[in-house]
Coordinates of N, CA, C and O in Angstrom, one line a residue:
M22 N 0.4 -0.8 0.0 CA -0.1 0.2 -0.1 C 0.8 1.7 0.5 O 2.1 1.3 0.7
A23 N 0.3 2.5 -0.7 CA 1.3 3.6 -1.1 C 1.0 4.4 0.2 O 1.9 4.9 1.1
E24 N 0.0 3.9 1.8 CA -0.1 4.1 2.5 C -0.8 4.4 3.5 O -2.3 3.8 2.8
G25 N -0.8 4.7 4.7 CA -1.3 3.5 6.4 C -2.7 4.3 6.6 O -2.9 5.8 5.8
Y26 N -4.1 3.4 6.6 CA -4.5 4.4 7.7 C -4.1 4.9 8.1 O -3.3 5.1 9.5
I27 N -5.0 5.7 8.3 CA -5.2 6.8 9.4 C -5.5 7.1 10.6 O -6.6 6.8 10.2
N28 N -5.7 7.6 11.7 CA -6.4 7.5 13.0 C -6.2 9.2 13.2 O -5.6 9.0 14.1
R29 N -6.9 9.4 13.0 CA -6.9 10.7 13.3 C -9.0 11.2 13.1 O -9.6 10.7 14.0
G30 N -8.7 12.2 14.5 CA -10.3 13.3 14.4 C -10.8 12.9 13.4 O -11.7 14.1 13.1
L31 N -11.1 12.8 12.7 CA -12.0 12.9 11.4 C -13.4 12.8 12.1 O -13.1 11.9 12.1
T32 N -14.3 13.5 11.5 CA -15.3 13.1 13.0 C -16.4 13.7 11.4 O -16.7 13.3 9.6
R33 N -17.4 13.5 11.3 CA -19.2 12.5 11.2 C -18.9 14.4 9.7 O -20.0 14.5 8.3
E34 N -19.3 15.1 10.8 CA -19.5 16.9 11.2 C -18.2 16.8 9.6 O -19.0 17.8 8.8
D35 N -16.9 17.3 9.4 CA -15.9 17.5 8.7 C -16.9 16.5 7.2 O -16.1 17.2 6.6
V36 N -16.5 15.8 7.2 CA -17.1 14.8 6.0 C -18.0 15.7 5.7 O -18.6 16.2 4.7
D37 N -19.6 15.6 6.8 CA -20.9 15.9 5.8 C -20.7 17.7 5.6 O -22.0 18.1 4.0
S38 N -19.5 18.2 6.0 CA -19.1 20.1 5.6 C -18.6 19.4 4.2 O -17.9 20.8 3.8
S39 N -18.2 18.7 4.2 CA -17.2 18.3 3.4 C -18.3 18.9 1.4 O -19.3 19.0 1.0
R40 N -16.7 20.0 1.0 CA -17.3 20.3 -0.5 C -16.9 19.8 -1.5 O -15.0 19.1 -2.1
G41 N -17.1 19.0 -2.7 CA -16.2 18.9 -4.1 C -16.4 17.4 -4.0 O -17.0 16.6 -2.7
A42 N -15.4 16.8 -4.3 CA -15.8 15.1 -4.5 C -14.7 14.5 -2.9 O -13.4 14.9 -2.8
L43 N -14.9 13.4 -2.9 CA -14.4 12.3 -1.8 C -14.6 11.5 -1.4 O -15.6 11.0 -1.6
V44 N -13.2 10.5 -2.2 CA -13.6 8.9 -1.8 C -13.1 8.6 0.2 O -11.5 8.9 0.4
L45 N -13.6 8.0 0.4 CA -13.6 7.4 1.7 C -13.1 6.4 1.5 O -13.9 5.5 1.6
E46 N -11.6 5.8 2.0 CA -11.2 5.1 2.3 C -11.0 3.8 3.6 O -10.1 4.8 4.6
F47 N -12.8 2.7 4.2 CA -12.1 2.2 5.2 C -12.3 0.8 5.2 O -12.2 0.2 4.9
G48 N -11.0 0.8 6.3 CA -10.4 -0.6 6.4 C -8.7 -0.9 7.7 O -9.1 0.7 8.5
T49 N -7.4 -1.5 8.0 CA -7.2 -1.2 8.0 C -5.8 -1.7 7.8 O -6.0 -2.3 7.0
D50 N -4.8 -1.1 8.2 CA -3.8 -1.2 7.9 C -3.1 -3.2 8.1 O -2.6 -3.6 6.8
W51 N -3.3 -4.3 8.3 CA -3.6 -5.8 9.4 C -4.9 -6.7 8.0 O -4.5 -8.0 8.6
C52 N -5.8 -5.7 7.5 CA -6.9 -7.2 7.3 C -6.7 -6.7 5.6 O -5.7 -5.7 4.7
G53 N -6.2 -8.3 5.4 CA -6.3 -9.6 4.1 C -6.3 -8.8 2.7 O -6.5 -8.9 1.7
F54 N -7.6 -8.3 3.2 CA -9.3 -8.2 1.7 C -8.7 -6.8 1.3 O -8.2 -5.6 0.0
C55 N -7.8 -5.8 2.8 CA -7.5 -4.1 2.0 C -6.7 -4.2 1.4 O -5.7 -4.4 0.2
H56 N -5.6 -4.9 1.9 CA -4.1 -4.7 1.2 C -4.7 -5.7 -0.2 O -3.6 -5.9 -1.3
S57 N -5.9 -7.0 -0.5 CA -6.1 -7.4 -1.0 C -6.5 -6.1 -3.0 O -6.1 -7.0 -3.8
A58 N -7.1 -5.7 -2.0 CA -8.1 -4.6 -3.4 C -6.5 -3.4 -3.6 O -7.5 -2.1 -3.7
A59 N -6.0 -3.0 -3.0 CA -4.9 -1.9 -2.8 C -4.6 -2.1 -4.3 O -5.0 -0.5 -4.8
P60 N -4.6 -1.9 -5.3 CA -3.7 -3.0 -6.4 C -4.5 -2.2 -7.2 O -4.7 -0.9 -7.8
A61 N -5.8 -2.6 -6.9 CA -7.0 -2.6 -8.4 C -8.0 -1.0 -7.6 O -7.5 0.3 -8.0
V62 N -7.6 -0.3 -5.9 CA -8.0 0.9 -6.1 C -6.5 2.2 -5.8 O -7.2 3.4 -6.7
E63 N -5.1 1.7 -5.6 CA -4.7 2.4 -6.2 C -4.4 3.2 -7.7 O -4.9 3.6 -8.4
E64 N -4.9 1.7 -8.6 CA -5.1 2.0 -10.5 C -6.4 2.2 -10.9 O -6.0 3.9 -11.0
A65 N -6.9 2.8 -10.0 CA -8.7 3.6 -10.3 C -7.9 5.1 -10.2 O -8.4 6.2 -11.1
L66 N -8.4 5.0 -8.8 CA -7.8 6.5 -8.2 C -6.7 7.4 -9.4 O -6.7 8.5 -9.3
S67 N -5.9 7.0 -9.3 CA -4.6 7.1 -10.7 C -5.1 7.9 -12.1 O -5.0 9.1 -12.1
E68 N -6.0 7.0 -12.3 CA -7.3 8.2 -13.0 C -8.0 8.8 -13.3 O -8.4 9.7 -13.6
F69 N -8.3 9.5 -11.7 CA -8.7 10.6 -11.1 C -8.1 11.6 -9.7 O -7.8 11.7 -9.3
P70 N -7.0 11.6 -10.3 CA -6.1 12.4 -9.4 C -6.4 14.1 -9.1 O -5.7 13.8 -7.2
S71 N -7.8 14.2 -9.1 CA -7.8 15.7 -8.7 C -8.5 15.2 -7.6 O -9.7 15.9 -6.9
L72 N -9.9 13.6 -7.5 CA -10.3 13.2 -6.4 C -9.2 13.8 -5.0 O -8.2 12.6 -4.6
R73 N -10.0 13.8 -3.8 CA -8.7 13.8 -2.5 C -9.6 12.2 -2.5 O -10.9 11.6 -2.1
H74 N -9.1 11.3 -1.2 CA -8.9 9.9 -0.8 C -7.9 10.2 -0.1 O -7.0 11.1 0.3
V75 N -9.6 10.3 1.0 CA -8.7 9.7 3.1 C -8.7 8.1 3.4 O -9.9 7.9 3.2
K76 N -7.4 7.5 3.2 CA -7.9 6.0 3.5 C -7.8 6.2 5.7 O -7.0 6.6 6.4
I77 N -8.9 5.4 6.6 CA -9.3 5.7 7.9 C -9.3 4.5 8.3 O -9.8 3.4 7.7
E78 N -8.7 4.1 9.0 CA -8.7 3.5 10.5 C -10.3 3.1 10.4 O -10.2 3.8 11.4
D79 N -10.3 1.8 10.4 CA -11.5 1.2 11.1 C -11.3 0.3 12.6 O -10.6 -0.6 12.0
G80 N -12.8 0.5 13.7 CA -12.4 -0.6 13.9 C -13.0 -1.1 15.2 O -14.0 0.1 15.5
P81 N -13.2 -1.0 15.7 CA -14.2 -0.7 16.8 C -14.2 0.6 18.2 O -13.2 1.2 17.9
G82 N -15.0 1.4 17.8 CA -14.8 2.8 18.5 C -14.2 3.4 18.1 O -14.0 4.8 18.6
R83 N -14.9 3.0 16.3 CA -14.5 4.2 15.5 C -15.6 4.9 14.8 O -15.8 4.8 14.3
H84 N -16.0 5.5 14.9 CA -17.0 6.4 15.2 C -17.5 6.4 13.8 O -18.7 6.5 13.4
L85 N -17.3 7.3 13.1 CA -16.8 8.1 11.3 C -17.5 6.0 10.7 O -18.5 6.8 10.4
G86 N -16.6 5.5 11.2 CA -16.4 4.1 10.2 C -18.7 4.2 10.2 O -19.6 3.8 9.3
R87 N -18.8 4.1 11.6 CA -20.2 3.2 12.5 C -21.4 3.9 12.2 O -22.7 3.7 11.8
S88 N -20.8 5.7 11.9 CA -22.2 6.4 11.0 C -22.2 6.5 9.5 O -23.5 6.7 9.2
F89 N -21.4 5.5 9.2 CA -22.1 4.8 8.1 C -22.2 3.7 7.9 O -22.2 3.7 6.3
Q90 N -22.2 2.8 8.8 CA -22.5 1.6 8.9 C -21.9 1.0 8.5 O -21.7 -0.1 6.9
V91 N -20.6 1.2 8.0 CA -19.2 0.3 7.7 C -19.5 -0.9 8.2 O -18.6 -1.9 9.0
K92 N -19.1 -1.7 7.2 CA -18.9 -3.0 8.5 C -18.0 -3.9 7.9 O -17.9 -5.4 8.4
F93 N -17.8 -4.7 6.2 CA -16.6 -5.0 6.3 C -15.5 -4.2 5.2 O -16.1 -2.8 4.9
W94 N -14.3 -4.3 5.7 CA -13.3 -4.0 4.9 C -11.8 -4.6 4.0 O -13.0 -5.3 3.4
P95 N -12.5 -3.7 2.6 CA -12.3 -1.9 2.4 C -13.6 -1.9 2.0 O -14.3 -2.5 1.3
T96 N -13.7 -0.7 2.7 CA -15.5 0.0 2.5 C -14.4 1.1 1.4 O -14.2 1.4 2.0
L97 N -15.4 1.1 0.6 CA -14.9 3.2 0.0 C -16.4 3.7 -0.9 O -17.3 3.1 -1.0
I98 N -16.6 4.6 0.4 CA -17.3 5.5 -0.2 C -17.4 6.2 -0.8 O -16.4 7.8 -0.5
I99 N -18.4 6.8 -1.7 CA -18.1 7.5 -2.3 C -19.0 9.3 -2.3 O -19.9 8.9 -2.1
L100 N -18.4 10.0 -1.6 CA -18.8 11.7 -1.5 C -19.1 13.1 -3.2 O -18.1 13.0 -2.7
K101 N -20.1 13.5 -3.0 CA -20.1 14.7 -3.7 C -21.1 15.5 -2.7 O -21.8 15.4 -2.2
D102 N -20.1 17.0 -2.2 CA -20.9 17.6 -1.3 C -21.5 17.4 -0.1 O -21.4 18.0 0.2
G103 N -20.6 16.4 0.0 CA -20.9 15.6 1.5 C -21.9 14.5 1.2 O -22.4 14.1 2.7
R104 N -22.2 14.4 0.3 CA -23.4 13.0 0.3 C -22.7 11.8 -0.2 O -22.5 12.0 -1.4
E105 N -23.8 10.9 0.2 CA -22.8 10.0 -0.3 C -23.6 9.7 -1.5 O -25.1 9.6 -1.7
V106 N -23.1 9.5 -2.7 CA -23.3 8.8 -4.0 C -22.5 7.3 -4.8 O -23.5 7.2 -5.4
A107 N -21.6 6.8 -4.2 CA -22.1 5.8 -3.9 C -21.2 4.4 -3.0 O -20.1 6.1 -2.2
R108 N -21.2 3.4 -3.0 CA -20.8 2.9 -2.3 C -20.3 1.7 -3.1 O -20.4 0.9 -3.7
I109 N -19.1 1.1 -2.7 CA -17.6 0.4 -3.0 C -17.5 -1.1 -1.8 O -16.7 -0.8 -1.1
V110 N -18.3 -2.2 -1.2 CA -17.7 -2.8 -0.8 C -16.5 -4.2 -1.7 O -17.1 -4.2 -2.4
R111 N -15.3 -4.0 0.0 CA -14.4 -4.9 -0.7 C -14.7 -5.6 -2.4 O -14.7 -6.4 -3.1
P112 N -14.2 -4.4 -3.1 CA -14.2 -4.5 -4.2 C -13.1 -5.5 -5.1 O -11.5 -5.3 -4.3
Q113 N -13.5 -6.5 -5.7 CA -12.5 -7.2 -6.7 C -11.7 -6.1 -7.6 O -10.9 -7.2 -8.3
N114 N -11.6 -5.4 -8.5 CA -11.3 -4.9 -10.2 C -11.3 -3.8 -10.2 O -12.7 -2.4 -9.0
A115 N -9.9 -3.0 -10.4 CA -9.9 -1.1 -10.7 C -11.2 -1.2 -11.9 O -12.0 -0.1 -11.6
E116 N -12.0 -1.5 -12.7 CA -13.4 -1.4 -13.8 C -14.4 -0.7 -12.8 O -14.9 -0.1 -12.7
E117 N -15.1 -1.9 -11.3 CA -15.9 -2.0 -10.7 C -15.4 -0.6 -10.0 O -16.3 0.5 -9.9
I118 N -14.2 -0.1 -9.2 CA -13.9 0.7 -9.2 C -14.3 2.1 -9.4 O -14.4 3.7 -9.4
R119 N -13.1 2.4 -11.5 CA -13.7 2.8 -11.7 C -15.2 4.3 -12.7 O -15.3 5.4 -11.9
A120 N -15.7 3.0 -12.6 CA -16.9 3.1 -12.5 C -17.6 3.9 -11.5 O -18.3 4.7 -12.3
E121 N -17.8 3.7 -10.4 CA -18.3 4.6 -9.8 C -17.8 6.0 -10.0 O -18.7 7.3 -9.4
L122 N -16.4 6.7 -9.9 CA -15.4 7.5 -10.0 C -16.2 8.0 -10.4 O -15.6 9.4 -10.3
A123 N -16.0 8.0 -12.3 CA -17.1 8.5 -12.9 C -18.1 9.4 -12.3 O -18.3 10.4 -13.1
K124 N -18.4 9.2 -11.6 CA -19.8 9.9 -11.5 C -19.5 10.7 -10.9 O -20.6 12.1 -10.5
V125 N -18.3 11.3 -10.1 CA -18.4 12.1 -9.7 C -17.2 13.1 -9.8 O -16.0 14.1 -9.5
H126 N -16.4 12.3 -10.7 CA -14.9 12.5 -11.7 C -14.4 13.5 -11.2 O -13.4 14.8 -12.2
D127 N -16.1 15.7 -12.8 CA -15.5 16.2 -13.3 C -15.9 17.4 -11.8 O -16.0 19.3 -12.1
V128 N -16.0 16.7 -10.4 CA -16.6 18.5 -9.5 C -14.7 19.0 -8.6 O -14.2 18.2 -8.3
P129 N -15.0 19.7 -8.7 CA -13.8 20.5 -8.5 C -14.0 20.0 -6.5 O -14.8 19.9 -6.6
T130 N -12.3 19.7 -6.3 CA -11.9 19.1 -5.0 C -11.8 20.1 -4.6 O -11.1 20.9 -5.3
G131 N -11.6 20.1 -3.2 CA -10.8 22.4 -2.4 C -10.8 21.2 -1.0 O -11.6 19.7 -1.0
G132 N -9.9 21.9 0.0 CA -10.8 21.5 1.0 C -9.7 21.1 1.6 O -8.6 20.9 1.2
K133 N -10.4 20.9 3.1 CA -9.3 20.5 4.7 C -9.1 19.0 5.4 O -8.0 18.5 5.8
L134 N -9.8 17.6 4.2 CA -10.0 16.9 4.3 C -8.4 16.4 3.8 O -7.7 14.6 4.3
R135 N -7.5 16.6 3.1 CA -6.5 15.4 2.9 C -5.2 15.0 3.4 O -4.9 15.5 4.4

């Protein structure tokens, strides 16, 4: 993986008030499914360099993942202006991810979440 999952104080309010396109990826650094999906996620995201992508460490006591009802890792939540437009659970290939990312690719990004 290019970058590990972060464990920081990103809140649901931060996410809901975000502008533009945002991809939240919930998982953990020790998750085998997350490691298996990483090449497909990285390949798909490389085609959308303007999209903000934040990898969030999930698990017990992690409120952000619970607020999105994340149950399996990795789960990618694609948002536009703070609203969920797509969700991919345990992606199998880059094409599956690419198709969902195309829904928000033309949205300008910005803000402090990166």
